[in-house]
């Protein structure tokens, strides 16, 4: 890991990246509009990553709660093929070049492997990190944890 994981309550590091369609996505553009969930994952087409992202795909009620952005160091064209093959309709962002820059800013880049570990961050509409979890590469995340974290942003609505 190349940097410190942002603390809950701190401002989320801003970034700009391309999604699987080549469109520019800037984190700060969601401020004042939508909560964001960043889901860093190691590799497109790998078993655990595919099961994790598929679990999110299969929870439309969860995806409706926030903007989900899944980030890996895979190239854009790989992400496009992956999204089509797995029917992933949320944003898949490429952290390919500069390699791992976004994952590094969030403290979840494994420089030895050249990929992100499984880090997740819930960022509120003010751009503040409200929840995070970082798992080792083999350890899948529970989609229910995202639902709980998002419900915590608006107590009384969940």
Tab-separated table of C-alpha atoms in Angstrom:
chain	number	residue	atom	x	y	z
A	1	UNK	CA	0.000	0.000	0.000
A	2	UNK	CA	1.353	3.372	-0.954
A	3	UNK	CA	-0.684	5.857	1.082
A	4	UNK	CA	-2.840	5.990	4.162
A	5	UNK	CA	-6.475	4.945	3.905
A	6	UNK	CA	-8.609	8.103	4.288
A	7	UNK	CA	-10.178	8.300	7.744
A	8	UNK	CA	-13.921	8.352	8.234
A	9	UNK	CA	-14.838	12.020	8.533
A	10	UNK	CA	-12.084	13.189	6.173
A	11	UNK	CA	-12.518	14.656	2.706
A	12	UNK	CA	-12.406	11.965	-0.003
A	13	UNK	CA	-9.489	12.364	-2.426
A	14	UNK	CA	-10.853	13.686	-5.713
A	15	UNK	CA	-9.971	12.004	-8.999
A	16	UNK	CA	-10.885	11.836	-12.648
A	17	UNK	CA	-10.978	8.521	-14.517
A	18	UNK	CA	-12.515	6.978	-17.628
A	19	UNK	CA	-15.352	4.494	-17.348
A	20	UNK	CA	-15.857	1.390	-19.492
A	21	UNK	CA	-17.374	3.590	-22.234
A	22	UNK	CA	-14.444	6.023	-22.324
A	23	UNK	CA	-16.398	8.782	-20.577
A	24	UNK	CA	-14.622	10.993	-18.027
A	25	UNK	CA	-15.920	10.588	-14.480
A	26	UNK	CA	-14.875	13.022	-11.745
A	27	UNK	CA	-15.718	12.174	-8.144
A	28	UNK	CA	-16.350	15.801	-7.135
A	29	UNK	CA	-19.082	16.106	-9.794
A	30	UNK	CA	-21.348	14.056	-7.499
A	31	UNK	CA	-21.081	16.588	-4.633
A	32	UNK	CA	-24.439	17.969	-3.677
A	33	UNK	CA	-26.156	15.481	-6.002
A	34	UNK	CA	-25.552	11.885	-4.940
A	35	UNK	CA	-23.777	9.707	-2.398
A	36	UNK	CA	-21.021	7.577	-3.933
A	37	UNK	CA	-19.721	4.102	-3.144
A	38	UNK	CA	-16.206	3.392	-4.395
A	39	UNK	CA	-15.502	-0.327	-4.785
A	40	UNK	CA	-11.828	-1.062	-5.493
A	41	UNK	CA	-11.209	-4.565	-6.802
A	42	UNK	CA	-8.072	-6.369	-8.060
A	43	UNK	CA	-8.877	-7.799	-11.494
A	44	UNK	CA	-11.686	-7.976	-14.036
A	45	UNK	CA	-12.742	-11.539	-14.908
A	46	UNK	CA	-11.308	-13.031	-11.702
A	47	UNK	CA	-13.505	-15.324	-9.631
A	48	UNK	CA	-13.957	-13.348	-6.402
A	49	UNK	CA	-14.228	-9.978	-8.176
A	50	UNK	CA	-16.866	-11.338	-10.541
A	51	UNK	CA	-18.908	-12.791	-7.671
A	52	UNK	CA	-18.679	-9.512	-5.692
A	53	UNK	CA	-19.658	-7.266	-8.592
A	54	UNK	CA	-22.351	-9.737	-9.659
A	55	UNK	CA	-23.816	-9.579	-6.149
A	56	UNK	CA	-24.058	-5.795	-6.526
A	57	UNK	CA	-25.591	-6.139	-10.023
A	58	UNK	CA	-28.239	-8.416	-8.539
A	59	UNK	CA	-29.244	-5.835	-5.905
A	60	UNK	CA	-30.930	-3.034	-7.900
A	61	UNK	CA	-32.477	-1.605	-4.727
A	62	UNK	CA	-28.970	-1.151	-3.322
A	63	UNK	CA	-27.615	0.353	-6.557
A	64	UNK	CA	-30.481	2.884	-6.483
A	65	UNK	CA	-29.289	4.227	-3.118
A	66	UNK	CA	-25.989	5.718	-4.396
A	67	UNK	CA	-23.657	5.981	-7.375
A	68	UNK	CA	-21.576	2.793	-7.357
A	69	UNK	CA	-18.174	3.155	-9.028
A	70	UNK	CA	-16.035	0.011	-9.237
A	71	UNK	CA	-12.338	0.760	-9.786
A	72	UNK	CA	-9.527	-1.511	-10.986
A	73	UNK	CA	-6.184	-1.101	-12.723
A	74	UNK	CA	-7.484	-2.901	-15.805
A	75	UNK	CA	-7.469	-1.005	-19.136
A	76	UNK	CA	-10.703	0.590	-20.349
A	77	UNK	CA	-11.299	-1.934	-23.148
A	78	UNK	CA	-10.950	-4.832	-20.715
A	79	UNK	CA	-13.521	-3.157	-18.471
A	80	UNK	CA	-15.910	-2.713	-21.395
A	81	UNK	CA	-15.667	-6.428	-22.286
A	82	UNK	CA	-16.045	-7.351	-18.604
A	83	UNK	CA	-19.133	-5.149	-18.156
A	84	UNK	CA	-20.755	-6.648	-21.252
A	85	UNK	CA	-19.897	-10.240	-20.322
A	86	UNK	CA	-21.179	-9.878	-16.759
A	87	UNK	CA	-24.054	-7.422	-17.471
A	88	UNK	CA	-22.571	-4.803	-15.123
A	89	UNK	CA	-24.386	-1.529	-15.727
A	90	UNK	CA	-22.778	0.618	-13.017
A	91	UNK	CA	-19.546	2.499	-13.686
A	92	UNK	CA	-16.321	0.513	-14.007
A	93	UNK	CA	-13.453	2.986	-13.792
A	94	UNK	CA	-9.943	2.385	-15.057
A	95	UNK	CA	-7.005	3.189	-12.795
A	96	UNK	CA	-4.632	1.917	-15.472
A	97	UNK	CA	-2.580	5.066	-16.057
A	98	UNK	CA	-0.930	6.498	-14.138
A	99	UNK	CA	-1.021	2.933	-12.898
A	100	UNK	CA	-2.808	2.672	-9.561
A	101	UNK	CA	-2.897	6.429	-8.882
A	102	UNK	CA	-6.474	6.406	-7.567
A	103	UNK	CA	-5.989	3.251	-5.496
A	104	UNK	CA	-2.776	4.786	-4.124
A	105	UNK	CA	-4.626	7.960	-3.089
A	106	UNK	CA	-7.031	5.753	-1.122
A	107	UNK	CA	-4.274	3.618	0.411
A	108	UNK	CA	-5.432	0.410	-1.271
A	109	UNK	CA	-2.820	-0.117	-4.006
A	110	UNK	CA	-0.667	-3.240	-3.694
A	111	UNK	CA	2.473	-2.142	-5.557
A	112	UNK	CA	3.969	-5.624	-5.478
A	113	UNK	CA	0.984	-7.128	-7.326
A	114	UNK	CA	0.194	-4.013	-9.362
A	115	UNK	CA	-3.472	-3.969	-8.368
A	116	UNK	CA	-5.887	-2.655	-5.784
A	117	UNK	CA	-6.850	-4.660	-2.729
A	118	UNK	CA	-10.561	-4.832	-1.844
A	119	UNK	CA	-11.210	-1.370	-0.442
A	120	UNK	CA	-14.669	0.187	-0.235
A	121	UNK	CA	-15.606	3.746	0.662
A	122	UNK	CA	-18.990	5.396	1.155
A	123	UNK	CA	-18.735	9.102	0.365
A	124	UNK	CA	-21.596	11.435	1.202
A	125	UNK	CA	-22.876	14.315	-0.908
A	126	UNK	CA	-20.467	16.686	0.849
A	127	UNK	CA	-17.512	14.591	-0.360
A	128	UNK	CA	-16.755	13.213	3.103
A	129	UNK	CA	-15.779	9.579	3.723
A	130	UNK	CA	-18.521	8.215	5.956
A	131	UNK	CA	-17.612	4.487	5.997
A	132	UNK	CA	-14.832	2.274	4.732
A	133	UNK	CA	-13.598	-1.280	4.801
A	134	UNK	CA	-10.380	-2.739	3.411
A	135	UNK	CA	-10.077	-6.472	2.831
A	136	UNK	CA	-7.205	-8.585	1.589
A	137	UNK	CA	-7.357	-9.687	-2.052
A	138	UNK	CA	-8.926	-13.117	-1.371
A	139	UNK	CA	-11.589	-11.802	1.053
A	140	UNK	CA	-14.916	-10.835	-0.547
A	141	UNK	CA	-17.041	-8.026	0.869
A	142	UNK	CA	-20.629	-8.421	2.023
A	143	UNK	CA	-23.130	-6.355	-0.013
A	144	UNK	CA	-25.296	-6.012	3.125
A	145	UNK	CA	-22.491	-3.896	4.644
A	146	UNK	CA	-22.999	-1.321	1.864
A	147	UNK	CA	-26.735	-1.235	2.575
A	148	UNK	CA	-26.101	-0.667	6.300
A	149	UNK	CA	-23.533	2.071	5.629
A	150	UNK	CA	-25.839	3.875	3.198
A	151	UNK	CA	-28.804	3.609	5.602
A	152	UNK	CA	-26.586	5.269	8.210
A	153	UNK	CA	-26.259	8.373	6.034
A	154	UNK	CA	-29.959	9.123	6.466
A	155	UNK	CA	-31.074	7.824	9.870
A	156	UNK	CA	-34.772	7.168	10.068
A	157	UNK	CA	-35.143	6.401	6.363
A	158	UNK	CA	-33.694	2.886	6.428
